[in-house]
Amino acid sequence: MLARWALCNALHAAARPVLPRTQILSCIPARACTTTIQPVEQEQERAAKSFLAKAKGLKHSPKKLTLLCRELAGLNLTEAFAQMSLSDKRIGKTRLRQLISSAWYMAEEHHQLDPRDLVIKEAWVGKQEFLKRIRYHSKGRAGTVHKPRCMVTLKLEEEAPHMVGTSNHIKKHGKHEGLIRSHWKKWKKKYTPPKALESNEQEAVN
């Protein structure tokens, strides 16, 4: 049975014509060749105008950092630096603001890109090692403490500007058209100066 199967395969191989490589490539239409090469060139050009900036070993909860990363996605570096400077979170004012300033430096020195044209396309948080420590309780008992460590990654890409303003005379990068962003806490109340409160109380008494 095996000898018959080997003989059939040998006969099929002998009957099949073997074409040279140049003849095989000439049979392929030109459109098929260009469609396979074109996406690769586009990806290479896009990769040359983008890079990643990472901050490792952040002593913060990944769930809380995800809220700040959602705020950063879609902003240019100037807006992102302003948002983190005015944030209520200490990690935003320290480590994330340092990450944005280092991304500005990396764009100029290492990638030869204009930082004003860059936009944070994606921002995500990754878990690192969670340290386990002892928490001492009363009566000789003990528990465990988990100290989280995480990593923030920003993907920056060069983007064409769009015109904003009342007469469309201002160039701006990013997904937002406005020049002033609202506070990241939507429920935060508006600040009223104490003099206005005193005048309102006096009017109510009168």
CSV table of N, CA and C in Angstrom, one decimal, residues 80-141:
chain,number,residue,atom,x,y,z
A,80,ALA,N,-1.8,68.7,27.8
A,80,ALA,CA,-1.6,67.6,28.8
A,80,ALA,C,-0.8,68.1,29.9
A,81,PHE,N,0.3,68.9,29.7
A,81,PHE,CA,1.1,69.4,30.8
A,81,PHE,C,0.2,70.3,31.7
A,82,ALA,N,-0.6,71.2,31.1
A,82,ALA,CA,-1.5,72.1,31.8
A,82,ALA,C,-2.5,71.3,32.7
A,83,GLN,N,-3.1,70.2,32.1
A,83,GLN,CA,-4.1,69.4,32.8
A,83,GLN,C,-3.5,68.7,34.0
A,84,MET,N,-2.3,68.2,33.9
A,84,MET,CA,-1.6,67.5,35.0
A,84,MET,C,-1.1,68.5,36.0
A,85,SER,N,-0.8,69.7,35.6
A,85,SER,CA,-0.4,70.8,36.6
A,85,SER,C,-1.5,71.2,37.5
A,86,LEU,N,-2.7,71.2,36.9
A,86,LEU,CA,-3.9,71.7,37.6
A,86,LEU,C,-4.7,70.5,38.2
A,87,SER,N,-4.2,69.3,38.1
A,87,SER,CA,-4.9,68.2,38.6
A,87,SER,C,-4.9,68.1,40.2
A,88,ASP,N,-5.9,67.5,40.8
A,88,ASP,CA,-6.0,67.4,42.2
A,88,ASP,C,-5.1,66.2,42.7
A,89,LYS,N,-4.8,65.3,41.8
A,89,LYS,CA,-4.0,64.1,42.2
A,89,LYS,C,-2.5,64.4,42.2
A,90,ARG,N,-1.9,64.0,43.3
A,90,ARG,CA,-0.4,64.2,43.5
A,90,ARG,C,0.4,63.5,42.4
A,91,ILE,N,0.0,62.3,42.0
A,91,ILE,CA,0.7,61.6,41.0
A,91,ILE,C,0.7,62.3,39.7
A,92,GLY,N,-0.4,63.1,39.4
A,92,GLY,CA,-0.5,63.8,38.2
A,92,GLY,C,0.5,65.0,38.1
A,93,LYS,N,0.6,65.7,39.3
A,93,LYS,CA,1.4,66.9,39.4
A,93,LYS,C,2.9,66.5,39.4
A,94,THR,N,3.3,65.3,39.8
A,94,THR,CA,4.7,64.9,39.9
A,94,THR,C,5.1,64.0,38.7
A,95,ARG,N,4.8,62.7,38.8
A,95,ARG,CA,5.3,61.8,37.8
A,95,ARG,C,4.8,61.9,36.4
A,96,LEU,N,3.4,62.1,36.3
A,96,LEU,CA,2.9,62.2,34.9
A,96,LEU,C,3.3,63.5,34.3
A,97,ARG,N,3.5,64.6,35.0
A,97,ARG,CA,4.0,65.8,34.4
A,97,ARG,C,5.4,65.7,34.0
A,98,GLN,N,6.2,65.0,34.8
A,98,GLN,CA,7.6,64.7,34.4
A,98,GLN,C,7.7,63.8,33.2
A,99,LEU,N,6.7,62.9,33.0
A,99,LEU,CA,6.7,62.0,31.8
A,99,LEU,C,6.4,62.9,30.6
A,100,ILE,N,5.5,63.8,30.7
A,100,ILE,CA,5.1,64.7,29.5
A,100,ILE,C,6.3,65.6,29.2
A,101,SER,N,7.0,66.1,30.2
A,101,SER,CA,8.1,66.9,29.8
A,101,SER,C,9.3,66.1,29.2
A,102,SER,N,9.5,64.9,29.7
A,102,SER,CA,10.5,64.0,29.1
A,102,SER,C,10.1,63.6,27.7
A,103,ALA,N,8.8,63.5,27.4
A,103,ALA,CA,8.4,63.2,26.0
A,103,ALA,C,8.7,64.3,25.1
A,104,TRP,N,8.5,65.6,25.6
A,104,TRP,CA,8.9,66.7,24.8
A,104,TRP,C,10.4,66.7,24.5
A,105,TYR,N,11.2,66.4,25.5
A,105,TYR,CA,12.7,66.3,25.2
A,105,TYR,C,13.0,65.2,24.3
A,106,MET,N,12.4,64.0,24.4
A,106,MET,CA,12.7,62.9,23.5
A,106,MET,C,12.3,63.2,22.1
A,107,ALA,N,11.2,63.9,21.9
A,107,ALA,CA,10.8,64.3,20.5
A,107,ALA,C,11.8,65.1,19.8
A,108,GLU,N,12.4,66.1,20.6
A,108,GLU,CA,13.4,67.0,19.9
A,108,GLU,C,14.7,66.3,19.7
A,109,GLU,N,15.2,65.7,20.8
A,109,GLU,CA,16.6,65.2,20.8
A,109,GLU,C,16.8,63.8,20.1
A,110,HIS,N,15.9,62.9,20.3
A,110,HIS,CA,16.0,61.5,19.8
A,110,HIS,C,15.3,61.2,18.6
A,111,HIS,N,14.2,61.9,18.3
A,111,HIS,CA,13.4,61.5,17.1
A,111,HIS,C,13.3,62.6,16.1
A,112,GLN,N,13.9,63.8,16.4
A,112,GLN,CA,13.9,64.9,15.4
A,112,GLN,C,12.5,65.3,15.0
A,113,LEU,N,11.5,65.4,15.9
A,113,LEU,CA,10.2,65.8,15.7
A,113,LEU,C,9.8,67.1,16.4
A,114,ASP,N,8.9,67.8,15.9
A,114,ASP,CA,8.4,69.0,16.5
A,114,ASP,C,7.4,68.7,17.6
A,115,PRO,N,7.7,68.9,18.9
A,115,PRO,CA,6.8,68.6,20.0
A,115,PRO,C,5.5,69.3,19.9
A,116,ARG,N,5.4,70.4,19.2
A,116,ARG,CA,4.1,71.1,19.1
A,116,ARG,C,3.1,70.4,18.2
A,117,ASP,N,3.7,69.5,17.3
A,117,ASP,CA,2.8,68.8,16.4
A,117,ASP,C,2.4,67.4,16.9
A,118,LEU,N,2.9,67.1,18.1
A,118,LEU,CA,2.6,65.7,18.6
A,118,LEU,C,1.3,65.7,19.4
A,119,VAL,N,0.6,64.6,19.3
A,119,VAL,CA,-0.7,64.3,20.0
A,119,VAL,C,-0.6,63.0,20.7
A,120,ILE,N,-1.1,62.9,21.9
A,120,ILE,CA,-1.1,61.7,22.7
A,120,ILE,C,-2.3,60.8,22.1
A,121,LYS,N,-2.0,59.9,21.3
A,121,LYS,CA,-3.0,59.1,20.7
A,121,LYS,C,-3.6,58.1,21.6
A,122,GLU,N,-2.7,57.4,22.4
A,122,GLU,CA,-3.1,56.4,23.4
A,122,GLU,C,-2.4,56.6,24.7
A,123,ALA,N,-3.0,56.3,25.8
A,123,ALA,CA,-2.4,56.3,27.1
A,123,ALA,C,-3.0,55.2,27.9
A,124,TRP,N,-2.1,54.3,28.4
A,124,TRP,CA,-2.7,53.1,29.1
A,124,TRP,C,-1.7,52.8,30.3
A,125,VAL,N,-2.3,52.0,31.2
A,125,VAL,CA,-1.6,51.6,32.4
A,125,VAL,C,-1.4,50.1,32.5
A,126,GLY,N,-0.2,49.7,32.8
A,126,GLY,CA,0.1,48.3,32.9
A,126,GLY,C,0.6,48.0,34.4
A,127,LYS,N,0.2,46.8,34.8
A,127,LYS,CA,0.6,46.3,36.1
A,127,LYS,C,2.0,45.8,36.2
A,128,GLN,N,2.7,46.1,37.3
A,128,GLN,CA,4.0,45.6,37.5
A,128,GLN,C,3.9,44.7,38.8
A,129,GLU,N,5.1,44.4,39.4
A,129,GLU,CA,5.0,43.6,40.6
A,129,GLU,C,4.3,44.2,41.8
A,130,PHE,N,3.5,43.5,42.4
A,130,PHE,CA,2.8,44.0,43.6
A,130,PHE,C,3.5,43.4,44.9
A,131,LEU,N,4.0,44.3,45.7
A,131,LEU,CA,4.8,43.9,46.8
A,131,LEU,C,3.9,43.5,48.0
A,132,LYS,N,4.2,42.4,48.6
A,132,LYS,CA,3.5,41.9,49.8
A,132,LYS,C,4.3,42.2,51.1
A,133,ARG,N,3.6,42.9,52.0
A,133,ARG,CA,4.3,43.2,53.3
A,133,ARG,C,3.3,42.8,54.4
A,134,ILE,N,3.9,42.8,55.6
A,134,ILE,CA,3.1,42.3,56.8
A,134,ILE,C,2.4,43.5,57.4
A,135,ARG,N,1.2,43.4,57.8
A,135,ARG,CA,0.4,44.3,58.6
A,135,ARG,C,0.1,43.7,59.9
A,136,TYR,N,0.6,44.4,61.0
A,136,TYR,CA,0.5,43.8,62.3
A,136,TYR,C,-0.8,44.2,63.0
A,137,HIS,N,-1.5,43.2,63.6
A,137,HIS,CA,-2.7,43.5,64.3
A,137,HIS,C,-2.5,43.2,65.8
A,138,SER,N,-3.6,43.4,66.5
A,138,SER,CA,-3.5,43.2,67.9
A,138,SER,C,-3.6,41.7,68.2
A,139,LYS,N,-3.2,41.4,69.4
A,139,LYS,CA,-3.3,40.0,70.0
A,139,LYS,C,-2.4,39.0,69.2
A,140,GLY,N,-1.3,39.5,68.7
A,140,GLY,CA,-0.4,38.7,68.0
A,140,GLY,C,-0.7,38.2,66.6
A,141,ARG,N,-1.7,38.9,66.0
A,141,ARG,CA,-2.2,38.5,64.7
A,141,ARG,C,-1.5,39.4,63.6
